[in-house]
Amino acid sequence: MQIKNKPGIGGPGGMDVEFRQLLEDSAVAVCTCDVKGRLTYFNKAAVELWGRTPYLQNESWCGSWKMYSPDGAPMPLEESPIARIIKSGKEEGKSEINIECPDGTFKNLLVFPRFLFDKNGKLQGAHNTLVDITEQKKDHIKKETLSAIVQSSDDAIISKDLQGIITSWNRGAQEIFGHSEEEVIGRSIKLLIPEERLSEENVILDKIKRGIKIEHFETIRKHKLGGEIPVSITVSPVKDSRGNIVGASKVARDITSRIESQAAMEKYIQNLETLNTVGKSISENLDVQGILQRVTDATTLLTGAGFGAFFYNNSDEKGNSFKLFTLSGAPRKIFDNMAMPRHTDIFLPTFRDKKVMRVDDITKHADFGKNAPFKGMPKGHFSVASYLAIPVISKSGSVIGGLLYGHPEAGKFTEEHELLVVNIAAQAAVSLDNSKLFEQVKSLSEKKDEFIALASHELKTPLTTIKGYLQVLAKKEADKMSQLFVDRSLYQVEKLQTLVEDLLNMSRIESGQLNFNIEVFDIKEMLREIIETFSYSSQSHRVIEDLGNNPVIIRGDRQRIEQAILNLITNAIKYSPKADEIFINLEVVNEKTTVRVRDKGIGLTGEQRQQLFTRFYRAEDTKGISGLGLGLYLTKQIIDRHGGIIEVSSEYGEGSEFSFTLPLAVQELKKEKAI
Ligand code: ADP
């Protein structure tokens, strides 16, 4: 009886017991089939390899669950190598097949099918030896992949022994260093190292021998043709199977482009910073010379020009020379005795047509050297090949001037340079426009001040004379009508005199000629006298006072302080037409005295309060109330110059309080007390 699915059972007849035992225990998988392909024998190793136990006699050719050819195509059992030799009657030698086991694992096999004959030489069938090569195959693939990776890498991958002799060299190394594999294998790695860096190799080898890896070491290596290449190298020790260090593997990366982009980035940042500071400084600057010098200096630096200059576009009708205004990078002396650019074909595009000119070599330009008398650059001119000219265009559209740059070598100015300068030129143009406006305003304002000073001075003398005559007339006996007219005229003349005096004082302040007559006096006494005079003269308002009981001694110009107080009281009355009282208060706190003048008048808005003390300022709602807008300006100047502070608090429509604080003349006070 046969047990059909047990390995080792059945098999080719006539096999002696020892031989059968040998096959049975062999680590190599073996199976047999008869001429019809029926499986007649398989050993334990075959069962293990297939991952299953086939049925003898009932299964054909092979015990594999599924079979594939090496290219992955399914292989039916009847096309398996063993089936092929039986069917063709021709042995084939070894073949490679892949099988799949029922548990899903794949294996690579080498199969060796051979004919099987009986003692009489009659064909019995075939036997097959199956060798599992899955692991070798994996190793092989791994090695091939690794080698492909090494070969396809853009980095140079080189190995060397402990003497520094090159043992392998990939395609990347060839590309970076220029040497082919044949040229370098067996030669020293020093071949790649510039002379002045040869000592690096000893340091590297020394570390490698001690098992130390060198990572991302940035250095310079040599190309076959002599050029220098910035590289980042990583060198690792290579060990044999027993762990002994036998050499080193080196990966070198060409970092030229990284270094170039780093340098470009740094340059870019530097340019941005310069742009920023130039932009800031020219927009803050109102002085033309300052703006243009800053612009010329910065752009000459940014473009790397040999020299840079700004020429004013002030040539005459005949096209005579532009005016050199600022210069950078060359001594001005060079240009001193030299003819300036004129309306020639080279300069016209910039100064007339508002065009940017960037020329790699101006001496080769079609329009160069055509004009007499120099036919090119005048003798002694700074040598110029690279040429860049950028118009500076005003808001009105006119060309203010041109920024011109030169370099003795050709091709120095790039598009980036051009853009940078165009940008700065645009900012400069705005600043120049502003500065022109500012100059105009300043000169107008200076003219106005001159006029005021002159006019008030001229008005003062005839006014004094008129007042004198009126005073004489006032003392003379006259009819009532004449008396009234003379009094009114005198009042108006006094008003005029105050206005003229205010104007004169303002001019004096502006020209720094307001002088003070300092003395020590009692401000309380002064206030009392002023209030008394007001009480007689003012018909509309009552003065409510709180001056305290003690004298308040200060040091200052009596007349000017009186003028300040009078200004505040006059304003309080003027700007409270609907009220009938004003309040005056004097107090002493911490060796300081404060005078307050309060009214219940029209009041002031926050915005108005901010501008009160500027010359000629008058709030919008003062129509119908006469004034020049100088009183508070003068009052503040007077108080400031006495080391005091003037303040205002007010509520619009409710009233205002003006106050000033002055230091007490403490020494004088103490002296008086001692007496
Ligand atoms: P003027 O009185 O000649 O106009 P001032 O310099 O004395 O000039 O005052 C400037 C402006 O301040 C005045 O035109 C007025 O608008 C405002 N002002 C001054 N004092 C008062 C006040 N007490 N109440 C409201 N507005 C005032």
Short mmCIF file of N, CA and C in Angstrom, two decimals, residues 45-168:
data_model
loop_
_atom_site.label_atom_id
_atom_site.label_comp_id
_atom_site.label_asym_id
_atom_site.label_seq_id
_atom_site.Cartn_x
_atom_site.Cartn_y
_atom_site.Cartn_z
N ALA A 45 13.48 18.17 1.88
CA ALA A 45 13.96 19.51 1.53
C ALA A 45 13.05 20.14 0.48
N ALA A 46 12.51 19.28 -0.45
CA ALA A 46 11.62 19.80 -1.49
C ALA A 46 10.31 20.29 -0.87
N VAL A 47 9.79 19.53 0.11
CA VAL A 47 8.55 19.94 0.78
C VAL A 47 8.75 21.30 1.44
N GLU A 48 9.92 21.42 2.08
CA GLU A 48 10.21 22.69 2.77
C GLU A 48 10.29 23.85 1.77
N LEU A 49 10.92 23.54 0.64
CA LEU A 49 11.09 24.59 -0.38
C LEU A 49 9.74 25.01 -0.97
N TRP A 50 8.91 24.05 -1.30
CA TRP A 50 7.61 24.37 -1.91
C TRP A 50 6.62 24.96 -0.90
N GLY A 51 6.84 24.61 0.40
CA GLY A 51 5.90 25.07 1.43
C GLY A 51 4.63 24.24 1.40
N ARG A 52 4.68 23.05 0.80
CA ARG A 52 3.51 22.19 0.73
C ARG A 52 3.96 20.76 0.40
N THR A 53 3.07 19.82 0.66
CA THR A 53 3.37 18.43 0.32
C THR A 53 2.47 17.99 -0.82
N PRO A 54 3.03 17.75 -1.99
CA PRO A 54 2.17 17.36 -3.11
C PRO A 54 1.71 15.90 -3.02
N TYR A 55 0.78 15.49 -3.85
CA TYR A 55 0.29 14.10 -3.90
C TYR A 55 1.05 13.34 -4.97
N LEU A 56 1.76 12.35 -4.54
CA LEU A 56 2.54 11.55 -5.48
C LEU A 56 1.58 10.90 -6.48
N GLN A 57 2.05 10.66 -7.66
CA GLN A 57 1.28 10.06 -8.75
C GLN A 57 0.12 10.93 -9.22
N ASN A 58 -0.51 11.64 -8.29
CA ASN A 58 -1.67 12.45 -8.70
C ASN A 58 -1.29 13.83 -9.21
N GLU A 59 -0.06 14.27 -8.89
CA GLU A 59 0.36 15.60 -9.37
C GLU A 59 1.47 15.44 -10.39
N SER A 60 1.57 16.42 -11.24
CA SER A 60 2.52 16.28 -12.34
C SER A 60 3.66 17.29 -12.26
N TRP A 61 4.81 16.85 -12.78
CA TRP A 61 5.99 17.66 -13.05
C TRP A 61 6.70 18.22 -11.83
N CYS A 62 5.98 18.91 -11.02
CA CYS A 62 6.68 19.61 -9.93
C CYS A 62 5.71 19.85 -8.80
N GLY A 63 6.22 19.97 -7.56
CA GLY A 63 5.33 20.18 -6.41
C GLY A 63 5.09 21.65 -6.11
N SER A 64 5.58 22.55 -6.96
CA SER A 64 5.39 23.99 -6.66
C SER A 64 3.92 24.36 -6.74
N TRP A 65 3.52 25.30 -5.85
CA TRP A 65 2.12 25.74 -5.84
C TRP A 65 1.83 26.60 -7.06
N LYS A 66 2.73 27.61 -7.25
CA LYS A 66 2.62 28.44 -8.47
C LYS A 66 4.02 28.71 -8.96
N MET A 67 4.16 28.79 -10.29
CA MET A 67 5.48 29.01 -10.86
C MET A 67 5.47 30.20 -11.81
N TYR A 68 6.63 30.88 -11.86
CA TYR A 68 6.76 32.04 -12.75
C TYR A 68 8.11 31.99 -13.43
N SER A 69 8.15 32.54 -14.63
CA SER A 69 9.46 32.66 -15.27
C SER A 69 10.17 33.90 -14.68
N PRO A 70 11.49 34.04 -14.88
CA PRO A 70 12.23 35.13 -14.23
C PRO A 70 11.66 36.52 -14.56
N ASP A 71 11.02 36.64 -15.73
CA ASP A 71 10.46 37.97 -16.03
C ASP A 71 9.12 38.20 -15.34
N GLY A 72 8.67 37.24 -14.53
CA GLY A 72 7.45 37.43 -13.73
C GLY A 72 6.21 36.84 -14.38
N ALA A 73 6.32 36.31 -15.62
CA ALA A 73 5.13 35.76 -16.28
C ALA A 73 4.77 34.40 -15.66
N PRO A 74 3.47 34.11 -15.43
CA PRO A 74 3.08 32.83 -14.85
C PRO A 74 3.56 31.67 -15.76
N MET A 75 3.99 30.60 -15.11
CA MET A 75 4.51 29.46 -15.88
C MET A 75 3.67 28.22 -15.54
N PRO A 76 2.86 27.73 -16.51
CA PRO A 76 2.06 26.53 -16.22
C PRO A 76 2.99 25.34 -15.94
N LEU A 77 2.53 24.37 -15.12
CA LEU A 77 3.37 23.22 -14.74
C LEU A 77 3.90 22.49 -15.97
N GLU A 78 3.04 22.37 -16.99
CA GLU A 78 3.47 21.60 -18.15
C GLU A 78 4.52 22.32 -19.01
N GLU A 79 4.81 23.61 -18.58
CA GLU A 79 5.89 24.30 -19.30
C GLU A 79 7.11 24.46 -18.43
N SER A 80 7.09 23.81 -17.26
CA SER A 80 8.23 23.92 -16.34
C SER A 80 9.44 23.25 -16.99
N PRO A 81 10.66 23.60 -16.55
CA PRO A 81 11.86 23.07 -17.21
C PRO A 81 11.86 21.55 -17.30
N ILE A 82 11.41 20.84 -16.19
CA ILE A 82 11.42 19.37 -16.21
C ILE A 82 10.47 18.84 -17.29
N ALA A 83 9.28 19.52 -17.42
CA ALA A 83 8.32 19.09 -18.42
C ALA A 83 8.89 19.30 -19.82
N ARG A 84 9.61 20.43 -19.93
CA ARG A 84 10.15 20.77 -21.25
C ARG A 84 11.13 19.70 -21.74
N ILE A 85 12.02 19.20 -20.80
CA ILE A 85 13.02 18.24 -21.32
C ILE A 85 12.37 16.91 -21.67
N ILE A 86 11.37 16.52 -20.85
CA ILE A 86 10.70 15.25 -21.17
C ILE A 86 10.01 15.37 -22.52
N LYS A 87 9.32 16.51 -22.67
CA LYS A 87 8.54 16.66 -23.90
C LYS A 87 9.43 16.79 -25.13
N SER A 88 10.58 17.48 -24.94
CA SER A 88 11.42 17.72 -26.12
C SER A 88 12.44 16.62 -26.33
N GLY A 89 12.69 15.82 -25.24
CA GLY A 89 13.70 14.77 -25.32
C GLY A 89 15.10 15.36 -25.32
N LYS A 90 15.20 16.65 -24.89
CA LYS A 90 16.51 17.31 -24.92
C LYS A 90 16.79 17.98 -23.56
N GLU A 91 17.95 17.64 -22.98
CA GLU A 91 18.29 18.28 -21.70
C GLU A 91 18.70 19.73 -21.95
N GLU A 92 18.49 20.57 -20.95
CA GLU A 92 18.71 22.02 -21.16
C GLU A 92 19.77 22.63 -20.25
N GLY A 93 20.22 21.89 -19.28
CA GLY A 93 21.10 22.52 -18.27
C GLY A 93 20.25 23.22 -17.23
N LYS A 94 20.85 24.11 -16.46
CA LYS A 94 20.09 24.76 -15.37
C LYS A 94 19.19 25.89 -15.89
N SER A 95 18.07 26.12 -15.17
CA SER A 95 17.24 27.30 -15.47
C SER A 95 16.83 27.97 -14.17
N GLU A 96 16.45 29.22 -14.36
CA GLU A 96 16.03 29.98 -13.18
C GLU A 96 14.51 30.10 -13.23
N ILE A 97 13.87 29.82 -12.10
CA ILE A 97 12.42 30.04 -12.03
C ILE A 97 12.10 30.68 -10.69
N ASN A 98 10.91 31.27 -10.62
CA ASN A 98 10.43 31.80 -9.33
C ASN A 98 9.20 31.01 -8.96
N ILE A 99 9.07 30.74 -7.65
CA ILE A 99 7.85 30.04 -7.23
C ILE A 99 7.16 30.83 -6.13
N GLU A 100 5.85 30.56 -6.01
CA GLU A 100 5.09 31.18 -4.93
C GLU A 100 4.57 30.06 -4.05
N CYS A 101 4.78 30.20 -2.71
CA CYS A 101 4.30 29.17 -1.79
C CYS A 101 2.88 29.50 -1.35
N PRO A 102 2.16 28.52 -0.83
CA PRO A 102 0.78 28.80 -0.40
C PRO A 102 0.70 29.90 0.66
N ASP A 103 1.80 30.09 1.44
CA ASP A 103 1.73 31.16 2.45
C ASP A 103 2.06 32.54 1.87
N GLY A 104 2.24 32.60 0.55
CA GLY A 104 2.44 33.91 -0.10
C GLY A 104 3.90 34.29 -0.28
N THR A 105 4.85 33.50 0.21
CA THR A 105 6.25 33.88 0.01
C THR A 105 6.70 33.50 -1.40
N PHE A 106 7.61 34.34 -1.90
CA PHE A 106 8.18 34.08 -3.22
C PHE A 106 9.62 33.61 -3.06
N LYS A 107 10.02 32.72 -3.93
CA LYS A 107 11.40 32.23 -3.86
C LYS A 107 11.99 32.19 -5.25
N ASN A 108 13.31 32.42 -5.30
CA ASN A 108 14.03 32.29 -6.57
C ASN A 108 14.74 30.94 -6.54
N LEU A 109 14.55 30.14 -7.59
CA LEU A 109 15.16 28.81 -7.62
C LEU A 109 16.02 28.63 -8.86
N LEU A 110 17.07 27.83 -8.67
CA LEU A 110 17.81 27.33 -9.83
C LEU A 110 17.43 25.86 -9.94
N VAL A 111 16.94 25.44 -11.10
CA VAL A 111 16.54 24.03 -11.22
C VAL A 111 17.43 23.32 -12.24
N PHE A 112 17.75 22.09 -11.91
CA PHE A 112 18.64 21.29 -12.77
C PHE A 112 17.92 20.00 -13.19
N PRO A 113 17.00 20.01 -14.18
CA PRO A 113 16.29 18.79 -14.57
C PRO A 113 17.19 17.89 -15.45
N ARG A 114 17.16 16.60 -15.12
CA ARG A 114 17.98 15.62 -15.89
C ARG A 114 17.13 14.38 -16.18
N PHE A 115 17.46 13.67 -17.30
CA PHE A 115 16.74 12.42 -17.59
C PHE A 115 17.10 11.37 -16.56
N LEU A 116 16.13 10.44 -16.36
CA LEU A 116 16.35 9.33 -15.42
C LEU A 116 16.18 8.00 -16.21
N PHE A 117 17.23 7.16 -16.20
CA PHE A 117 17.18 5.90 -16.95
C PHE A 117 17.19 4.72 -15.98
N ASP A 118 16.58 3.58 -16.41
CA ASP A 118 16.69 2.38 -15.56
C ASP A 118 18.00 1.66 -15.88
N LYS A 119 18.17 0.49 -15.19
CA LYS A 119 19.45 -0.25 -15.33
C LYS A 119 19.75 -0.58 -16.79
N ASN A 120 18.64 -0.73 -17.55
CA ASN A 120 18.84 -1.13 -18.95
C ASN A 120 18.98 0.07 -19.87
N GLY A 121 19.03 1.22 -19.29
CA GLY A 121 19.20 2.43 -20.11
C GLY A 121 17.90 2.92 -20.70
N LYS A 122 16.79 2.40 -20.16
CA LYS A 122 15.50 2.85 -20.69
C LYS A 122 15.04 4.12 -19.92
N LEU A 123 14.51 5.06 -20.66
CA LEU A 123 14.09 6.32 -20.04
C LEU A 123 12.94 6.07 -19.07
N GLN A 124 13.16 6.46 -17.81
CA GLN A 124 12.16 6.26 -16.76
C GLN A 124 11.34 7.53 -16.50
N GLY A 125 11.98 8.62 -16.79
CA GLY A 125 11.35 9.93 -16.47
C GLY A 125 12.46 10.96 -16.27
N ALA A 126 12.33 11.80 -15.26
CA ALA A 126 13.37 12.83 -15.01
C ALA A 126 13.48 13.12 -13.53
N HIS A 127 14.66 13.58 -13.15
CA HIS A 127 14.78 14.07 -11.76
C HIS A 127 15.17 15.54 -11.81
N ASN A 128 14.81 16.19 -10.75
CA ASN A 128 15.05 17.65 -10.73
C ASN A 128 15.71 18.03 -9.41
N THR A 129 16.76 18.85 -9.48
CA THR A 129 17.38 19.38 -8.26
C THR A 129 17.01 20.85 -8.19
N LEU A 130 16.48 21.26 -7.02
CA LEU A 130 16.02 22.65 -6.91
C LEU A 130 16.85 23.37 -5.83
N VAL A 131 17.53 24.44 -6.25
CA VAL A 131 18.37 25.17 -5.29
C VAL A 131 17.76 26.55 -5.03
N ASP A 132 17.56 26.81 -3.74
CA ASP A 132 16.96 28.11 -3.35
C ASP A 132 18.03 29.20 -3.41
N ILE A 133 17.87 30.16 -4.33
CA ILE A 133 18.89 31.23 -4.45
C ILE A 133 18.29 32.59 -4.07
N THR A 134 17.20 32.55 -3.29
CA THR A 134 16.53 33.82 -2.94
C THR A 134 17.50 34.81 -2.30
N GLU A 135 18.27 34.36 -1.31
CA GLU A 135 19.17 35.27 -0.57
C GLU A 135 20.26 35.84 -1.47
N GLN A 136 20.89 34.93 -2.26
CA GLN A 136 21.96 35.40 -3.16
C GLN A 136 21.40 36.46 -4.12
N LYS A 137 20.20 36.18 -4.55
CA LYS A 137 19.56 37.07 -5.51
C LYS A 137 19.36 38.46 -4.89
N LYS A 138 18.89 38.42 -3.62
CA LYS A 138 18.65 39.70 -2.92
C LYS A 138 19.96 40.46 -2.80
N ASP A 139 21.00 39.75 -2.40
CA ASP A 139 22.32 40.36 -2.23
C ASP A 139 22.79 40.99 -3.53
N HIS A 140 22.58 40.21 -4.57
CA HIS A 140 23.01 40.66 -5.88
C HIS A 140 22.28 41.95 -6.27
N ILE A 141 20.96 41.94 -6.04
CA ILE A 141 20.15 43.11 -6.41
C ILE A 141 20.62 44.32 -5.59
N LYS A 142 20.88 44.04 -4.30
CA LYS A 142 21.31 45.11 -3.41
C LYS A 142 22.62 45.73 -3.93
N LYS A 143 23.54 44.82 -4.28
CA LYS A 143 24.83 45.33 -4.76
C LYS A 143 24.66 46.12 -6.05
N GLU A 144 23.83 45.58 -6.93
CA GLU A 144 23.63 46.27 -8.21
C GLU A 144 22.98 47.63 -7.99
N THR A 145 22.01 47.66 -7.06
CA THR A 145 21.33 48.92 -6.78
C THR A 145 22.33 49.93 -6.21
N LEU A 146 23.12 49.42 -5.25
CA LEU A 146 24.10 50.32 -4.63
C LEU A 146 25.05 50.89 -5.67
N SER A 147 25.51 50.00 -6.53
CA SER A 147 26.46 50.45 -7.54
C SER A 147 25.79 51.45 -8.48
N ALA A 148 24.51 51.17 -8.80
CA ALA A 148 23.80 52.11 -9.68
C ALA A 148 23.64 53.46 -8.99
N ILE A 149 23.36 53.41 -7.67
CA ILE A 149 23.21 54.67 -6.93
C ILE A 149 24.52 55.45 -6.97
N VAL A 150 25.60 54.72 -6.66
CA VAL A 150 26.92 55.37 -6.63
C VAL A 150 27.22 55.98 -7.99
N GLN A 151 26.92 55.19 -9.04
CA GLN A 151 27.24 55.68 -10.38
C GLN A 151 26.37 56.86 -10.79
N SER A 152 25.10 56.83 -10.34
CA SER A 152 24.22 57.90 -10.82
C SER A 152 24.31 59.16 -9.96
N SER A 153 25.04 59.08 -8.83
CA SER A 153 25.09 60.23 -7.93
C SER A 153 25.82 61.41 -8.57
N ASP A 154 25.31 62.63 -8.31
CA ASP A 154 26.00 63.82 -8.80
C ASP A 154 27.17 64.17 -7.89
N ASP A 155 27.14 63.60 -6.69
CA ASP A 155 28.26 63.83 -5.77
C ASP A 155 29.40 62.91 -6.18
N ALA A 156 30.60 63.33 -5.84
CA ALA A 156 31.74 62.46 -6.10
C ALA A 156 31.81 61.45 -4.96
N ILE A 157 31.81 60.14 -5.32
CA ILE A 157 31.95 59.10 -4.29
C ILE A 157 33.23 58.34 -4.60
N ILE A 158 34.16 58.46 -3.68
CA ILE A 158 35.51 57.94 -3.94
C ILE A 158 35.90 57.07 -2.75
N SER A 159 36.58 55.96 -3.02
CA SER A 159 37.15 55.25 -1.87
C SER A 159 38.66 55.21 -2.02
N LYS A 160 39.29 55.14 -0.86
CA LYS A 160 40.76 55.14 -0.88
C LYS A 160 41.24 54.24 0.25
N ASP A 161 42.50 53.79 0.13
CA ASP A 161 43.01 52.97 1.22
C ASP A 161 43.67 53.86 2.26
N LEU A 162 44.27 53.23 3.26
CA LEU A 162 44.80 54.02 4.36
C LEU A 162 46.05 54.83 3.96
N GLN A 163 46.58 54.55 2.79
CA GLN A 163 47.71 55.37 2.31
C GLN A 163 47.19 56.52 1.43
N GLY A 164 45.88 56.57 1.29
CA GLY A 164 45.31 57.64 0.47
C GLY A 164 45.30 57.31 -1.01
N ILE A 165 45.47 56.03 -1.35
CA ILE A 165 45.46 55.64 -2.76
C ILE A 165 44.02 55.38 -3.19
N ILE A 166 43.63 55.97 -4.32
CA ILE A 166 42.24 55.88 -4.78
C ILE A 166 41.94 54.45 -5.25
N THR A 167 40.83 53.87 -4.71
CA THR A 167 40.48 52.51 -5.10
C THR A 167 39.18 52.45 -5.90
N SER A 168 38.31 53.48 -5.76
CA SER A 168 37.15 53.52 -6.65
C SER A 168 36.76 54.97 -6.90
#
